[in-house]
mmCIF file of C-alpha atoms in Angstrom:
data_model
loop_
_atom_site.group_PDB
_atom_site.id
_atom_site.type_symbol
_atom_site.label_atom_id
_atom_site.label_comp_id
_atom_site.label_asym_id
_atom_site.label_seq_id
_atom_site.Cartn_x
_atom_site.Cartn_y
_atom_site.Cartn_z
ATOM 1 C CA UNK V 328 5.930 -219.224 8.908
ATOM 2 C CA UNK V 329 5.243 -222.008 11.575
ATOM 3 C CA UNK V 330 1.989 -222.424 13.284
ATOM 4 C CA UNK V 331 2.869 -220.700 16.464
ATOM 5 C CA UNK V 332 4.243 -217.376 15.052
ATOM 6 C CA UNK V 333 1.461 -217.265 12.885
ATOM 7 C CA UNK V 334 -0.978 -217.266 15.863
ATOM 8 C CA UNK V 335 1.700 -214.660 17.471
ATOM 9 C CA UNK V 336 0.918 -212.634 14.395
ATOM 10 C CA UNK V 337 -2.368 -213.145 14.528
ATOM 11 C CA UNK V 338 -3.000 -211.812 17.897
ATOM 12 C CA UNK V 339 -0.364 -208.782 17.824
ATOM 13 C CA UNK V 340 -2.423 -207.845 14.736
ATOM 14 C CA UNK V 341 -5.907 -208.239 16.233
ATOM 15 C CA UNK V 342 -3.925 -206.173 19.082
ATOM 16 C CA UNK V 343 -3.434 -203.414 16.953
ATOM 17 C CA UNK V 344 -6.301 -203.065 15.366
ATOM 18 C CA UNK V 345 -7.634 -203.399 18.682
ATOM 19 C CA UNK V 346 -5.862 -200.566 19.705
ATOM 20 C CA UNK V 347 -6.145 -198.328 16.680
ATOM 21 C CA UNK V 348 -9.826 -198.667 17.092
ATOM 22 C CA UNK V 349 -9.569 -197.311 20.607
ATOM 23 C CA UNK V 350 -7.841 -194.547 19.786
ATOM 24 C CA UNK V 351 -10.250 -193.462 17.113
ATOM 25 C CA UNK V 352 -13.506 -193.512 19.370
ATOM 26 C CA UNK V 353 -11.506 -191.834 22.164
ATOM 27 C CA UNK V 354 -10.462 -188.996 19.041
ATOM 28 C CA UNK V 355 -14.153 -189.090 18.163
ATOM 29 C CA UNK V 356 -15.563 -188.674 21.406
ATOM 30 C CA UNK V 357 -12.764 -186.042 22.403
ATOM 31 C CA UNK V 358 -14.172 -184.217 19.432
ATOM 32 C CA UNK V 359 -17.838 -184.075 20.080
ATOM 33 C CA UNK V 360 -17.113 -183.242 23.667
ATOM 34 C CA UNK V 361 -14.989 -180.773 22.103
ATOM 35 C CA UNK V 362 -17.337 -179.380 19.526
ATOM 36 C CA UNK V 363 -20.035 -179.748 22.176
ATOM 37 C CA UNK V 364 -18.350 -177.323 24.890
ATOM 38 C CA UNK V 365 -17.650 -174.970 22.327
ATOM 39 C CA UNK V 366 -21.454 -174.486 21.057
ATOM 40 C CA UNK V 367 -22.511 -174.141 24.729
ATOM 41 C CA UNK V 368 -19.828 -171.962 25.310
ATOM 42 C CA UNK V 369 -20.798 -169.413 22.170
ATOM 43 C CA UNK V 370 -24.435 -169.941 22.588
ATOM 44 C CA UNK V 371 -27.212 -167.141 22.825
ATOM 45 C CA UNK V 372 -27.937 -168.192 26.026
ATOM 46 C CA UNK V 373 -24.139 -168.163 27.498
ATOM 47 C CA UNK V 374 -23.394 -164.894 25.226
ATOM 48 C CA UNK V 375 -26.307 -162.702 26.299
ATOM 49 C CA UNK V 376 -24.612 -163.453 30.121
ATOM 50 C CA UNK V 377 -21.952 -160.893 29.801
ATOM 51 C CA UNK V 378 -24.292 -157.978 28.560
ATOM 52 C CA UNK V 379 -26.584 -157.124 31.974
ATOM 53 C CA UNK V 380 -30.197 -156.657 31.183
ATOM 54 C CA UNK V 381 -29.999 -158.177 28.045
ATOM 55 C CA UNK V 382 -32.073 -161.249 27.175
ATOM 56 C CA UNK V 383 -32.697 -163.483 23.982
ATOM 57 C CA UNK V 384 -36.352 -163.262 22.215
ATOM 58 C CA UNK V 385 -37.691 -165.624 19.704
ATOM 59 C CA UNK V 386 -41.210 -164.646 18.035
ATOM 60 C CA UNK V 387 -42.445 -166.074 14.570
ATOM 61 C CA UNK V 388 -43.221 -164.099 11.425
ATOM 62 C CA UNK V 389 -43.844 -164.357 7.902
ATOM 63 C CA UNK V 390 -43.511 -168.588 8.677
ATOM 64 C CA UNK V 391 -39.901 -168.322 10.359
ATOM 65 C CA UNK V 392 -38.470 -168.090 13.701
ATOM 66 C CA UNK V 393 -36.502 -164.869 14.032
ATOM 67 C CA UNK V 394 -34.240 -164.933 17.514
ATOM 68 C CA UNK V 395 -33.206 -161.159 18.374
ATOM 69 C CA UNK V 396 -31.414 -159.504 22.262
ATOM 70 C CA UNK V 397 -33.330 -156.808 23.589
ATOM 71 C CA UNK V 398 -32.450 -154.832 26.391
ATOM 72 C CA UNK V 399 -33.152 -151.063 27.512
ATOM 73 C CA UNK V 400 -35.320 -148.491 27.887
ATOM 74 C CA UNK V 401 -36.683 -145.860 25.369
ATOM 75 C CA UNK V 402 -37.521 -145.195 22.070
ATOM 76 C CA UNK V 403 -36.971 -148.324 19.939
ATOM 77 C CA UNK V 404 -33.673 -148.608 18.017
ATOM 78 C CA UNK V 405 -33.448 -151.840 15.864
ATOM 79 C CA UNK V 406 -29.889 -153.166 15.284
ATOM 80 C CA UNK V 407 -29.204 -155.671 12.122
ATOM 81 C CA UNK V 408 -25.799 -156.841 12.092
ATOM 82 C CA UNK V 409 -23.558 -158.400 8.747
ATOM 83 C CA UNK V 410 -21.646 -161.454 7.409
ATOM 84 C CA UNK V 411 -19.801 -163.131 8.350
ATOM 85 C CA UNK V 412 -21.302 -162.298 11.812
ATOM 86 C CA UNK V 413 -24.126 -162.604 14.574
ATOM 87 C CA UNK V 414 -26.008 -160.274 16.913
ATOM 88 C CA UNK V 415 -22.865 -160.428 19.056
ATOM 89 C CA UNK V 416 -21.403 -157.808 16.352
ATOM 90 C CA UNK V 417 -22.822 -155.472 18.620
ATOM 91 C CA UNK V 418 -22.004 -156.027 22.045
ATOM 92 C CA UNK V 419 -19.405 -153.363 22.703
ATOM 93 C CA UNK V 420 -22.195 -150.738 22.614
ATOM 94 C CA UNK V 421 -25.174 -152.812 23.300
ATOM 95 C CA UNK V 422 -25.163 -151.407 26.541
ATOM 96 C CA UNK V 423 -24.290 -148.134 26.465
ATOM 97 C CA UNK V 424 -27.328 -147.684 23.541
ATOM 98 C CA UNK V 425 -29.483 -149.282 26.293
ATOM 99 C CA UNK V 426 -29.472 -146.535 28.564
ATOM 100 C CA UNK V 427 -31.367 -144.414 26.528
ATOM 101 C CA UNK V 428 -32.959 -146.639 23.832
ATOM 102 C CA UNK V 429 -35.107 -150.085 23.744
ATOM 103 C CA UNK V 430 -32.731 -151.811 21.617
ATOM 104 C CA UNK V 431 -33.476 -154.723 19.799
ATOM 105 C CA UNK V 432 -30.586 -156.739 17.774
ATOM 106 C CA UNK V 433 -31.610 -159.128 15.071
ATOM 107 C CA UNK V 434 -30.826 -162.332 13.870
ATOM 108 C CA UNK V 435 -32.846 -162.056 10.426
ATOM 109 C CA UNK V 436 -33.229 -164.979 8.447
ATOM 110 C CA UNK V 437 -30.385 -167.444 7.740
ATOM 111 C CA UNK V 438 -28.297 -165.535 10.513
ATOM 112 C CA UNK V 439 -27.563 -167.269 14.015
ATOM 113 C CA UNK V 440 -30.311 -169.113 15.542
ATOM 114 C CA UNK V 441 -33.064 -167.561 13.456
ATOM 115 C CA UNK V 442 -34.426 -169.972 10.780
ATOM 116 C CA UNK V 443 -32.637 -170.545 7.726
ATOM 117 C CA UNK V 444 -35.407 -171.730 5.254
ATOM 118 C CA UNK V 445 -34.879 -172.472 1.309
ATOM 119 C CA UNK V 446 -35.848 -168.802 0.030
ATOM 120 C CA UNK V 447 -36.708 -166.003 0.939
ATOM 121 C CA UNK V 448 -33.137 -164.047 0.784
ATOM 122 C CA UNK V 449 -33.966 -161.313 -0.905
ATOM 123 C CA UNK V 450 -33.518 -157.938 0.752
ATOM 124 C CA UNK V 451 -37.225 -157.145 0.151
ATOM 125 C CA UNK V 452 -38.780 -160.137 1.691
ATOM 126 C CA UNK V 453 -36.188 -159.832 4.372
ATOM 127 C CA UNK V 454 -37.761 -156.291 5.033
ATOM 128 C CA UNK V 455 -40.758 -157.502 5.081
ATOM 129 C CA UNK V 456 -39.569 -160.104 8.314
ATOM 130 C CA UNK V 457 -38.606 -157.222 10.185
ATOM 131 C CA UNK V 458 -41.471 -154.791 9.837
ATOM 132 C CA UNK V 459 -43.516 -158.143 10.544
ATOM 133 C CA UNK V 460 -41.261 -158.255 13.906
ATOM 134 C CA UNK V 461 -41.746 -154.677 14.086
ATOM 135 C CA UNK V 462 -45.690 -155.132 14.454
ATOM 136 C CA UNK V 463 -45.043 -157.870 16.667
ATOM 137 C CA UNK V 464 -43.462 -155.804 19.057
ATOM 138 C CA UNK V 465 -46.593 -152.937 18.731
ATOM 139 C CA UNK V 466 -44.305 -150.524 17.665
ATOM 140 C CA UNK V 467 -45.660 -148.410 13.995
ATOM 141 C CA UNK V 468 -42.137 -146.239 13.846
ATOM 142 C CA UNK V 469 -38.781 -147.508 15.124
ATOM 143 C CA UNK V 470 -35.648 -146.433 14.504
ATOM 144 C CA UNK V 471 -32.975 -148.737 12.298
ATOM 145 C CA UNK V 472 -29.694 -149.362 12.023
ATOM 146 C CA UNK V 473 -27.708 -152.113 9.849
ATOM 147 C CA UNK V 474 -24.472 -152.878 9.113
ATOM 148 C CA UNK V 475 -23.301 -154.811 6.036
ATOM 149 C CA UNK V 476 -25.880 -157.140 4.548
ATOM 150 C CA UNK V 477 -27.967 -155.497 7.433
ATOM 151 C CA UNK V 478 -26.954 -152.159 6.003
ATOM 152 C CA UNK V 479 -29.243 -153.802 2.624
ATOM 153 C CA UNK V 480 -32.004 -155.190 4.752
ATOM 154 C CA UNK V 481 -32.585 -151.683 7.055
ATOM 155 C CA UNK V 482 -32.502 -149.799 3.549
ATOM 156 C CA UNK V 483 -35.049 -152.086 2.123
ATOM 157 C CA UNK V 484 -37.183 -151.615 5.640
ATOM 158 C CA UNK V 485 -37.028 -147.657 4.878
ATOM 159 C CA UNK V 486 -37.687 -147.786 1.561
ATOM 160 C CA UNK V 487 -40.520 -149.917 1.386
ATOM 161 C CA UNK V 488 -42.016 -148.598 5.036
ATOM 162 C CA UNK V 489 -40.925 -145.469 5.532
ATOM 163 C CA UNK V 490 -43.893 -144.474 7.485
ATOM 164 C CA UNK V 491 -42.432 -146.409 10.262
ATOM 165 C CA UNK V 492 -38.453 -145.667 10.102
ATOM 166 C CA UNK V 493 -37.816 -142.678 12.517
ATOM 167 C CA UNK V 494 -34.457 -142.665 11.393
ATOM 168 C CA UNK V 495 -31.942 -144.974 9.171
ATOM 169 C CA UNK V 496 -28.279 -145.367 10.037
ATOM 170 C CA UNK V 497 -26.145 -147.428 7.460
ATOM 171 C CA UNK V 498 -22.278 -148.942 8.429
ATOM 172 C CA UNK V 499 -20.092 -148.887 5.558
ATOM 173 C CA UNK V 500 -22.532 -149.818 2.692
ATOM 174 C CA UNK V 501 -25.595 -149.077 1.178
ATOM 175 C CA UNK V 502 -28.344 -151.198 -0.792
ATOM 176 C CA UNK V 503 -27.004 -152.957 -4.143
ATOM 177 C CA UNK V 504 -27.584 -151.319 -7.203
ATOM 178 C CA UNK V 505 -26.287 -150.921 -10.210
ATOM 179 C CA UNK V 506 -23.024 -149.987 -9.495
ATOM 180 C CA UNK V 507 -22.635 -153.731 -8.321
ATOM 181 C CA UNK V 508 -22.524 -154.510 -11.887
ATOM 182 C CA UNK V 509 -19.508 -152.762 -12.688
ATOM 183 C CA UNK V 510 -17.013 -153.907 -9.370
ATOM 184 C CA UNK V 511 -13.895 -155.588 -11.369
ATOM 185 C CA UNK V 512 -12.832 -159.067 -11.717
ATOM 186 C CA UNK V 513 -9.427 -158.450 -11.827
ATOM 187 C CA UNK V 514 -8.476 -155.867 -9.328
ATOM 188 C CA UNK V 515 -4.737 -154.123 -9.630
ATOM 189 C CA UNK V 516 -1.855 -155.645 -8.290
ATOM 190 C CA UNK V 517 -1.795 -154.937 -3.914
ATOM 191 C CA UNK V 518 -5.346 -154.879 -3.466
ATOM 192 C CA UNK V 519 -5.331 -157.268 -0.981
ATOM 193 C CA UNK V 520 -1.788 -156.506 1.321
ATOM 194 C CA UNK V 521 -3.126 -155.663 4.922
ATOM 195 C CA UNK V 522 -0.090 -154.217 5.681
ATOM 196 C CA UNK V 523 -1.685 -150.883 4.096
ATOM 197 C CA UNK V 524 -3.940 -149.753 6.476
ATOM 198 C CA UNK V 525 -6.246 -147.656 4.677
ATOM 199 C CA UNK V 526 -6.610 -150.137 1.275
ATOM 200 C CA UNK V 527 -9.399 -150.046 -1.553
ATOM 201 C CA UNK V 528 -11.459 -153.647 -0.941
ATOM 202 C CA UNK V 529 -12.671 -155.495 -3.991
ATOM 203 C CA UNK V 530 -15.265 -158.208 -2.547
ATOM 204 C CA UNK V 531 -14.475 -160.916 -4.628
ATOM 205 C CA UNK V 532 -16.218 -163.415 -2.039
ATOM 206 C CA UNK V 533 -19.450 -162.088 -3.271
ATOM 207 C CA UNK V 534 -18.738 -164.096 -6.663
ATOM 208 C CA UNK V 535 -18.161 -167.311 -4.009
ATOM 209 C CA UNK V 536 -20.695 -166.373 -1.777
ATOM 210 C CA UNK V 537 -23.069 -166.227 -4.820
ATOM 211 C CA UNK V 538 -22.077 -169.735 -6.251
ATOM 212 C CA UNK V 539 -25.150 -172.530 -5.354
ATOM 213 C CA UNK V 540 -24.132 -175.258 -3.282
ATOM 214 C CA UNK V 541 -20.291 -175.058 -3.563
ATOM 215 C CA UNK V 542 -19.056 -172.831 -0.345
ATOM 216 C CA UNK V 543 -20.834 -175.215 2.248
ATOM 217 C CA UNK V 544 -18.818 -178.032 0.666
ATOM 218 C CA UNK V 545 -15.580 -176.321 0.504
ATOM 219 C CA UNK V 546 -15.552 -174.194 3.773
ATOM 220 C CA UNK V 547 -17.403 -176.049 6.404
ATOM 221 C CA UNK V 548 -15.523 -176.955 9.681
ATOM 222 C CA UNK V 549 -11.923 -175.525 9.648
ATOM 223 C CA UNK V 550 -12.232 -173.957 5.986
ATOM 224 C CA UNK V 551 -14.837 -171.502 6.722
ATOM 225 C CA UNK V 552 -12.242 -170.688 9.950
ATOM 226 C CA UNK V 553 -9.511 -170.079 7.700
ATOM 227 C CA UNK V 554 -12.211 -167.797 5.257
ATOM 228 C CA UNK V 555 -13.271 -165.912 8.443
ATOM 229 C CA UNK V 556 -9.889 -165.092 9.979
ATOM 230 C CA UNK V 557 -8.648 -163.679 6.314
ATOM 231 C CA UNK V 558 -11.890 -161.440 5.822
ATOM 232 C CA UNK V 559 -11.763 -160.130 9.387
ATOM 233 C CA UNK V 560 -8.085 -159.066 8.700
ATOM 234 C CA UNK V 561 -8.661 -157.701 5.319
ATOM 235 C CA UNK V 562 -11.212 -155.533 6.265
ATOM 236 C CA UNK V 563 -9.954 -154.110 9.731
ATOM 237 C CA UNK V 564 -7.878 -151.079 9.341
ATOM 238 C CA UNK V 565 -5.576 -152.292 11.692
ATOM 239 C CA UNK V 566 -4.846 -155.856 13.347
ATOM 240 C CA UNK V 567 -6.604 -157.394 15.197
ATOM 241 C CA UNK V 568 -9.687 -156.608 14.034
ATOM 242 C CA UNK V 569 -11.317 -158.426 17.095
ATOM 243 C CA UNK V 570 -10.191 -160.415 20.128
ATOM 244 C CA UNK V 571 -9.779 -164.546 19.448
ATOM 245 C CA UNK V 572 -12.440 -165.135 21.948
ATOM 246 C CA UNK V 573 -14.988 -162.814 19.787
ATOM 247 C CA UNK V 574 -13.945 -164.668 16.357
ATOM 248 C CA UNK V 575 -14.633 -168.101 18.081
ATOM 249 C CA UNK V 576 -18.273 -166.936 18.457
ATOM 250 C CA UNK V 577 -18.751 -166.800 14.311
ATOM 251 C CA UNK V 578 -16.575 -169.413 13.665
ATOM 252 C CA UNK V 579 -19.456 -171.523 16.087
ATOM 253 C CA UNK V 580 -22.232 -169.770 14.188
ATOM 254 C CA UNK V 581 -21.085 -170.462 10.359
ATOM 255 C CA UNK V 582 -19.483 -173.638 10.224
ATOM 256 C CA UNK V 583 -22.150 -175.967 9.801
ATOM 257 C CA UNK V 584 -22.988 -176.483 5.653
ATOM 258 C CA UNK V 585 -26.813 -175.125 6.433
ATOM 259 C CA UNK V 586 -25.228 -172.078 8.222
ATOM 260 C CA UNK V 587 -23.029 -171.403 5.384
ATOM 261 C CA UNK V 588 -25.789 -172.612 2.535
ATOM 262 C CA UNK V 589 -28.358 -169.791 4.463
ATOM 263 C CA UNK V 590 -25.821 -167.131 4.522
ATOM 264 C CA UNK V 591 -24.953 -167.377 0.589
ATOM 265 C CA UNK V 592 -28.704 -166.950 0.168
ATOM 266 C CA UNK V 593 -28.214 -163.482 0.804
ATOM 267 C CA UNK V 594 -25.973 -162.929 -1.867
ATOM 268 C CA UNK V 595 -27.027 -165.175 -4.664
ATOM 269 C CA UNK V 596 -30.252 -162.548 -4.680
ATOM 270 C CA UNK V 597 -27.829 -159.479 -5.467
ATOM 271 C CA UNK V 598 -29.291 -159.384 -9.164
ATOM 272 C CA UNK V 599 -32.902 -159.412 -7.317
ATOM 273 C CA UNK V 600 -32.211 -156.971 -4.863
ATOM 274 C CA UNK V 601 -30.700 -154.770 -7.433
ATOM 275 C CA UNK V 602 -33.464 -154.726 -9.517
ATOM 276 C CA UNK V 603 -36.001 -154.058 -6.144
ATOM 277 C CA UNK V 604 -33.958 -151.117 -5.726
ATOM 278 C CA UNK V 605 -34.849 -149.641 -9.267
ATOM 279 C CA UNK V 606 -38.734 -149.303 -7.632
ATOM 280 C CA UNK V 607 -37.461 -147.823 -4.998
ATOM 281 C CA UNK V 608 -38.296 -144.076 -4.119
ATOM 282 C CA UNK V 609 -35.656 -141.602 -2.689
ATOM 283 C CA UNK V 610 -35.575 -141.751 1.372
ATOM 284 C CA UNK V 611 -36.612 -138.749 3.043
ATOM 285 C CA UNK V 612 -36.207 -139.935 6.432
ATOM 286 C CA UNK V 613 -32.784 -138.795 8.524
ATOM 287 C CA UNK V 614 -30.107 -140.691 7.886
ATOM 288 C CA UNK V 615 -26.586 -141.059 9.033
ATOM 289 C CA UNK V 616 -23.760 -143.129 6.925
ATOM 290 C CA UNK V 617 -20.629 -144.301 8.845
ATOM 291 C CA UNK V 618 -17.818 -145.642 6.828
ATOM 292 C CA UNK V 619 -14.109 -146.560 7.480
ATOM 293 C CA UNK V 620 -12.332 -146.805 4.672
ATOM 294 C CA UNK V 621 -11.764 -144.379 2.103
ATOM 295 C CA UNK V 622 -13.472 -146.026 -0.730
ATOM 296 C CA UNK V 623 -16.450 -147.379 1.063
ATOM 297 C CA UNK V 624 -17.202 -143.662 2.489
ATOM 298 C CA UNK V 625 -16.632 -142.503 -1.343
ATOM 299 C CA UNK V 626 -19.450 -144.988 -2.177
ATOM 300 C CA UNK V 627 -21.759 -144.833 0.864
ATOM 301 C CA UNK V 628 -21.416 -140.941 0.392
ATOM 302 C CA UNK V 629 -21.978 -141.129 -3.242
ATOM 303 C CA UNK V 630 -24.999 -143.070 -2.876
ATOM 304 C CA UNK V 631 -27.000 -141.071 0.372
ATOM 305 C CA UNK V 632 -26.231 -137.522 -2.153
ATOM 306 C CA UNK V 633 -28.260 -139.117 -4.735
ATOM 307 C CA UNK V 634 -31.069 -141.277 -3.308
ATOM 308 C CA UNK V 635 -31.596 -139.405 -0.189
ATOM 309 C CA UNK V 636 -32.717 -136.196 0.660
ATOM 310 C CA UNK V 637 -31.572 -136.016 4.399
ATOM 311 C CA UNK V 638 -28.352 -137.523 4.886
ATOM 312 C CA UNK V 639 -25.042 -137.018 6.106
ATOM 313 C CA UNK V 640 -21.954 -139.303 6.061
ATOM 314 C CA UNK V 641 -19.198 -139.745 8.395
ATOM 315 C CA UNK V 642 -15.583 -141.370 8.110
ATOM 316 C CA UNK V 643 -14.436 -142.715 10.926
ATOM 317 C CA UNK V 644 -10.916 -142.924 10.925
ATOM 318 C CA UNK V 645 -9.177 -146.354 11.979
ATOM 319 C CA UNK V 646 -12.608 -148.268 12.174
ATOM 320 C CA UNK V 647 -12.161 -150.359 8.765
ATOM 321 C CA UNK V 648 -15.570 -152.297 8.470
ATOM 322 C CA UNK V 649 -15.804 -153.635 11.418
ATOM 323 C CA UNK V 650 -16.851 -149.969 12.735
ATOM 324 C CA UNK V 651 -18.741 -151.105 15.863
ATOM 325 C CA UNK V 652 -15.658 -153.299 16.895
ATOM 326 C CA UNK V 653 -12.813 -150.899 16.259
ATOM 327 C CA UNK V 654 -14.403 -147.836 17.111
ATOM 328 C CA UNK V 655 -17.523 -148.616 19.818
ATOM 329 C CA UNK V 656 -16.942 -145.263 21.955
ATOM 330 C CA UNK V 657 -17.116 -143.160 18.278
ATOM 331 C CA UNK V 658 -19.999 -145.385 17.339
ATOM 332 C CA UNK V 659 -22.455 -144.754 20.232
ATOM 333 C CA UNK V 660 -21.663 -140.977 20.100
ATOM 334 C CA UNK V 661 -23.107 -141.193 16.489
ATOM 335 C CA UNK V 662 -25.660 -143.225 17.542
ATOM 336 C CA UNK V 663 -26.889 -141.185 20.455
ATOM 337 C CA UNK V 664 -26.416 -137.637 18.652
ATOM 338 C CA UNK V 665 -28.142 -138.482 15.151
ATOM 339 C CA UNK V 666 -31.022 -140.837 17.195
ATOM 340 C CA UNK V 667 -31.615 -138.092 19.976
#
């Protein structure tokens, strides 16, 4: 190669590279403009703009920041929503609740933009944030209503205060116990087609979700996208379980490796929580179960006959476990006949 072509070559390549380096830190700031819209775009602040006479709260207990929406007048009613989800789990009844309650929806800790220390993930001590909140408000009775790992955390607020739970209202599950213990590892062949509407679920993502430090390397960014979108279709009754616009808010919220690391913190206490429960006493407060599926009503039901002496349960037909989502107009009715 003569002289001249190789200084030809040498310039086309610095060209290229030129070039290719360019189009990386146009890609890269694309992307953080990108990832930067979306944030501000699913934010508390942005979010709590569609629900009228709504605003966001932050007050500190127990050494964390808890952020919680409050809007409403009346009697208190404390909402504590579930994985893989937010506060926003709510918002198709937010504000009809709001016309005749004070209601208060909770990021607890680990969830949203609450804190997300090291411990603390037990149901118990969890509890204990939101009767500290509780206080914090000046309230000494309120009433409480959870659904899926909030279903745990309201449970553990009744048990261990029940002088200040008016009333408890659990979505689809109840506290861990021991039954926990005996879910399979190997569930029977179908389990998981959607196609069937009404299907048992076998939570094997509590064995992930229970795993120390290996879901926040695996899922975050687009893997904990592709976790959501299965779970929210394997556990609607029918599809979709929620609008694109609604999933892009918890794909925002969990796809960070502390958001994920936090959220696994409230399953990798199961065995702690289950053995809490064994101190606890039957509830004697009112309480109302709402389930969608036939075997989570069999449990929820199963569970309220035994360990409480004022319950009743309810399946809702077509809701799945996203009961709040695919059945809001059924789900404030309950609401505003069993917390009347």
């Amino acid at each position: 190669m003569s002289n001249g072509t190789t200084r030809k070559y040498a310039k086309f390549s610095s060209f290229l590279l030129l070039a290719a380096l360019v189009s990386a830190l146009i890609t890269a700031f694309t992307n953080h403009n990108n990832d930067t819209s979306a944030k501000k775009a699913y934010s508390d602040k942005e979010l709590v703009k569609t629900l009228p006479g709504f605003k966001n709260g932050f007050k500190k207990v127990n050494g964390i920041k808890l952020h919680y929406v409050e809007g409403g007048k009346g009697e208190p009613l404390f909402l504590l929503p579930g994985w893989p989800q937010t506060w926003y789990a709510y918002h198709k009844i937010m504000p009809e609740l709001a016309k005749k309650y004070h209601v208060y929806v909770v990021d607890y800790r680990g969830m949203g933009s609450s804190d997300k220390p090291a411990s603390g993930y037990d149901k118990k001590t969890m509890a204990a944030d939101i009767y500290a909140l509780v206080k914090e408000f000046g309230y000494t009775k309120v009433n409480m209503a959870g659904h899926d790992i909030g279903a745990f955390v309201a449970y553990a607020y009744a048990a261990n205060y029940p002088e200040a739970t008016t009333k408890l209202a659990l979505l689809d599950v109840v506290h861990p116990s021991e039954r926990y213990l005996g879910l399979p590892l190997l569930p029977p062949p179908g389990v998981y087609d959607t196609s069937v509407k009404d299907h048992p679920i076998y939570p094997w993502w509590f064995g992930l979700n229970s795993v120390p430090g290996l879901p926040e390397k695996l899922l975050q960014g687009d893997g904990m996208r592709i976790y959501q979108d299965w779970l929210f279709d394997y556990l609607a009754y029918v599809k979709p379980s929620m609008t694109k616009e609604v999933k892009e808010v918890y794909y925002a919220a969990y796809s960070s490796a502390e958001a994920i690391r936090a959220s696994n913190g409230w399953y990798n206490t199961f065995r702690q929580d289950i053995e809490d429960f064994k101190t606890y006493p039957k509830l004697t407060m009112p309480i109302l179960g709402i389930a969608g599926f036939d075997s989570t009503f069999n449990n929820l039901d199963a569970h309220l006959r035994q360990y409480a002496t004022d319950a009743k349960s309810v399946k809702l037909d077509g809701a799945g476990h996203w009961i709040a989502e695919q059945k809001p107009q059924e789900t404030i009715k309950l609401f505003n006949e069993f917390f009347q």
